Amino acid sequence: MTALTLPARILLFFAGLTGAAGIMLAAASYHGDSAVLLSAALVCLANGPALIGLALLSVRTAAALAAGILMVFGTVMFAGDLVARAYLGFGFFPMAAPIGGTSVIASWLLVALAALMPARKG
């Protein structure tokens, strides 16, 4: 296997943070009976493992790296806004969660597109 590039390792770093956040948010949701935190947990738990795969694929195709970057951005915006609302009483800014959610959807569509693109040479 080819050594991971710095961008791939950065995606793996965010995969770990996203997975850990998902577990913590799931626990907080259960103990606080919060549907808002559960929504944030589900997004993190779905996207964390996907980021691992995208990090590995990013060595072969730039589309996977782009999808990973967009997924990190969208996850932070969506889940972060929900967590801020739950704990602080206000979100990042108006429309932060919808922008984040739309970004996550777009990142998953980019994953589908990446599957159809040829791998890099070398």
Tab-separated table of C-alpha atoms in Angstrom:
chain	number	residue	atom	x	y	z
A	1	MET	CA	0.000	0.000	0.000
A	2	THR	CA	1.187	3.505	-0.771
A	3	ALA	CA	2.182	5.667	2.179
A	4	LEU	CA	-0.549	8.060	3.245
A	5	THR	CA	-0.135	11.662	2.209
A	6	LEU	CA	-0.445	14.521	4.664
A	7	PRO	CA	-4.001	15.364	3.459
A	8	ALA	CA	-4.992	11.705	3.924
A	9	ARG	CA	-3.565	11.686	7.448
A	10	ILE	CA	-5.450	14.893	8.227
A	11	LEU	CA	-8.684	13.249	7.053
A	12	LEU	CA	-7.904	10.276	9.313
A	13	PHE	CA	-7.381	12.690	12.207
A	14	PHE	CA	-10.822	14.189	11.604
A	15	ALA	CA	-12.285	10.698	11.229
A	16	GLY	CA	-11.081	9.893	14.728
A	17	LEU	CA	-12.427	13.129	16.178
A	18	THR	CA	-15.750	12.653	14.392
A	19	GLY	CA	-16.137	9.088	15.641
A	20	ALA	CA	-15.256	10.066	19.210
A	21	ALA	CA	-17.690	12.990	19.059
A	22	GLY	CA	-20.397	10.644	17.810
A	23	ILE	CA	-19.957	8.284	20.756
A	24	MET	CA	-19.886	11.149	23.267
A	25	LEU	CA	-22.954	12.764	21.720
A	26	ALA	CA	-24.824	9.455	21.725
A	27	ALA	CA	-24.099	9.061	25.442
A	28	ALA	CA	-25.077	12.671	26.147
A	29	SER	CA	-28.268	12.181	24.164
A	30	TYR	CA	-29.196	9.086	26.139
A	31	HIS	CA	-28.450	10.611	29.531
A	32	GLY	CA	-30.118	13.914	28.669
A	33	ASP	CA	-32.955	12.491	26.551
A	34	SER	CA	-32.102	14.901	23.731
A	35	ALA	CA	-33.241	14.260	20.166
A	36	VAL	CA	-31.082	17.180	19.016
A	37	LEU	CA	-27.907	15.589	20.379
A	38	LEU	CA	-28.959	12.236	18.945
A	39	SER	CA	-29.211	13.816	15.491
A	40	ALA	CA	-25.706	15.229	15.864
A	41	ALA	CA	-24.454	11.825	17.070
A	42	LEU	CA	-25.939	10.008	14.089
A	43	VAL	CA	-24.290	12.368	11.605
A	44	CYS	CA	-20.922	11.953	13.319
A	45	LEU	CA	-21.247	8.179	13.567
A	46	ALA	CA	-22.146	7.914	9.873
A	47	ASN	CA	-19.451	10.261	8.627
A	48	GLY	CA	-16.547	9.193	10.858
A	49	PRO	CA	-16.105	5.764	9.237
A	50	ALA	CA	-16.719	7.280	5.795
A	51	LEU	CA	-13.825	9.660	6.406
A	52	ILE	CA	-11.542	6.686	7.068
A	53	GLY	CA	-12.423	5.252	3.672
A	54	LEU	CA	-12.069	8.614	1.965
A	55	ALA	CA	-8.647	9.121	3.545
A	56	LEU	CA	-7.487	5.799	2.124
A	57	LEU	CA	-9.031	6.491	-1.290
A	58	SER	CA	-7.654	10.023	-1.442
A	59	VAL	CA	-4.269	8.541	-2.310
A	60	ARG	CA	-5.845	7.264	-5.553
A	61	THR	CA	-8.274	10.041	-6.526
A	62	ALA	CA	-8.575	13.743	-5.807
A	63	ALA	CA	-12.371	13.432	-5.764
A	64	ALA	CA	-12.143	11.363	-2.561
A	65	LEU	CA	-10.050	14.066	-0.915
A	66	ALA	CA	-12.517	16.746	-2.010
A	67	ALA	CA	-15.421	14.659	-0.686
A	68	GLY	CA	-13.611	14.218	2.637
A	69	ILE	CA	-12.895	17.914	3.031
A	70	LEU	CA	-16.512	18.762	2.247
A	71	MET	CA	-17.724	16.048	4.643
A	72	VAL	CA	-15.584	17.410	7.483
A	73	PHE	CA	-16.873	20.934	6.857
A	74	GLY	CA	-20.497	19.805	6.667
A	75	THR	CA	-20.246	17.614	9.760
A	76	VAL	CA	-18.705	20.403	11.822
A	77	MET	CA	-21.333	22.880	10.649
A	78	PHE	CA	-24.322	20.568	11.144
A	79	ALA	CA	-23.385	18.705	14.309
A	80	GLY	CA	-21.546	21.678	15.807
A	81	ASP	CA	-24.530	23.965	15.325
A	82	LEU	CA	-26.870	21.427	16.960
A	83	VAL	CA	-24.500	20.951	19.895
A	84	ALA	CA	-24.149	24.714	20.340
A	85	ARG	CA	-27.932	25.075	20.350
A	86	ALA	CA	-28.310	22.275	22.903
A	87	TYR	CA	-25.630	23.510	25.312
A	88	LEU	CA	-25.375	27.247	24.691
A	89	GLY	CA	-28.918	28.081	23.646
A	90	PHE	CA	-27.826	29.515	20.284
A	91	GLY	CA	-26.209	28.194	17.125
A	92	PHE	CA	-23.233	29.294	15.056
A	93	PHE	CA	-25.246	31.566	12.753
A	94	PRO	CA	-28.607	31.413	10.969
A	95	MET	CA	-28.760	28.501	8.491
A	96	ALA	CA	-25.529	26.885	9.774
A	97	ALA	CA	-27.155	23.467	10.252
A	98	PRO	CA	-28.886	23.461	6.843
A	99	ILE	CA	-25.670	24.599	5.146
A	100	GLY	CA	-23.799	21.838	6.947
A	101	GLY	CA	-26.418	19.234	6.097
A	102	THR	CA	-26.424	20.251	2.458
A	103	SER	CA	-22.627	20.053	2.434
A	104	VAL	CA	-22.733	16.532	3.863
A	105	ILE	CA	-25.256	15.471	1.218
A	106	ALA	CA	-23.058	16.987	-1.485
A	107	SER	CA	-20.014	15.184	-0.071
A	108	TRP	CA	-21.814	11.833	-0.289
A	109	LEU	CA	-22.780	12.607	-3.897
A	110	LEU	CA	-19.131	13.400	-4.571
A	111	VAL	CA	-18.264	9.989	-3.097
A	112	ALA	CA	-20.585	8.423	-5.688
A	113	LEU	CA	-18.925	10.475	-8.420
A	114	ALA	CA	-15.453	9.490	-7.194
A	115	ALA	CA	-16.384	5.850	-7.716
A	116	LEU	CA	-16.868	6.540	-11.415
A	117	MET	CA	-13.638	8.476	-11.928
A	118	PRO	CA	-10.383	6.804	-12.972
A	119	ALA	CA	-7.600	6.442	-10.415
A	120	ARG	CA	-4.490	8.616	-10.561
A	121	LYS	CA	-1.559	7.190	-12.462
A	122	GLY	CA	1.433	6.107	-10.437
